[in-house]
Coordinates of C-alpha atoms in Angstrom, one line a residue:
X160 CA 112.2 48.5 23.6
X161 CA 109.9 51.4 22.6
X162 CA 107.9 51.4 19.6
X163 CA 110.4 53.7 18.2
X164 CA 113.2 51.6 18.6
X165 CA 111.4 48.6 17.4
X166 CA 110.6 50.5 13.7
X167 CA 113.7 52.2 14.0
X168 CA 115.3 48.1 14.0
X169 CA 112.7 47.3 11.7
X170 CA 114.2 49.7 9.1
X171 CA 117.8 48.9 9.6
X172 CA 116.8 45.5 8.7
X173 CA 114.9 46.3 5.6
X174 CA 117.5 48.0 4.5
X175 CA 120.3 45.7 4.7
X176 CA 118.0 43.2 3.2
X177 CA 117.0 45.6 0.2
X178 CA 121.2 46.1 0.3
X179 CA 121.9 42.3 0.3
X180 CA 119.2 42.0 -2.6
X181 CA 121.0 44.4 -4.9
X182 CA 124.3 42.5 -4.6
X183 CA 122.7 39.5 -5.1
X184 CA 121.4 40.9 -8.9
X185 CA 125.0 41.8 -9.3
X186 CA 126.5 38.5 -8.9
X187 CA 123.5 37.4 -10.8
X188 CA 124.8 39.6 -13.5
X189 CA 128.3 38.8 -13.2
X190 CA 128.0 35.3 -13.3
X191 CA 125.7 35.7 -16.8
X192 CA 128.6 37.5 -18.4
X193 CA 131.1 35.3 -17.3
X194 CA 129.5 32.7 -18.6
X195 CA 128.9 34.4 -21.8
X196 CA 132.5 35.1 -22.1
X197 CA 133.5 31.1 -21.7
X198 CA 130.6 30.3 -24.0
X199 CA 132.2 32.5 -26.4
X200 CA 135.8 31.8 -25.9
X201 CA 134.9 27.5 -26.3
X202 CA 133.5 28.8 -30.1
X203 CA 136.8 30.6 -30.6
X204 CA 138.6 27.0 -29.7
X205 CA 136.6 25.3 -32.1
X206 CA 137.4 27.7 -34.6
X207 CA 141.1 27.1 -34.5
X208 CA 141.1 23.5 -33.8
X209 CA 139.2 23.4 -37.0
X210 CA 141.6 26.0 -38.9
X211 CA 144.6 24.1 -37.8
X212 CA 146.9 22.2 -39.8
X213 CA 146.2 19.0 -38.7
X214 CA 142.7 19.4 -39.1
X215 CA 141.0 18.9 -35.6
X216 CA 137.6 17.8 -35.0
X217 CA 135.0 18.6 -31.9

């Protein structure tokens, strides 16, 4: 393999690495909100267990 080819691979495998980073700080992201959106949703609950009519506790 010529010195070419070999910075030529070199760069394909920076980039998928610099592709497989990105996704990763999506998920990252994703996963954040979604657990956001549970966080949220649990207060909710406890909201209506507490407004019900018999009263419910947490």
């Amino acid at each position: 393999m010529s010195t070419e080819e070999k910075l030529d691979h070199l760069k394909a495998l920076v980039e998928r690495l610099l592709e497989l980073s990105e996704r990763n700080d999506r998920a990252h992201i994703q996963i954040h909100e979604g657990i956001s959106k549970a966080f949220d949703q649990i207060e909710d609950l406890k909201k209506d267990v507490a407004n019900s009519k018999d009263g419910g506790t947490f």
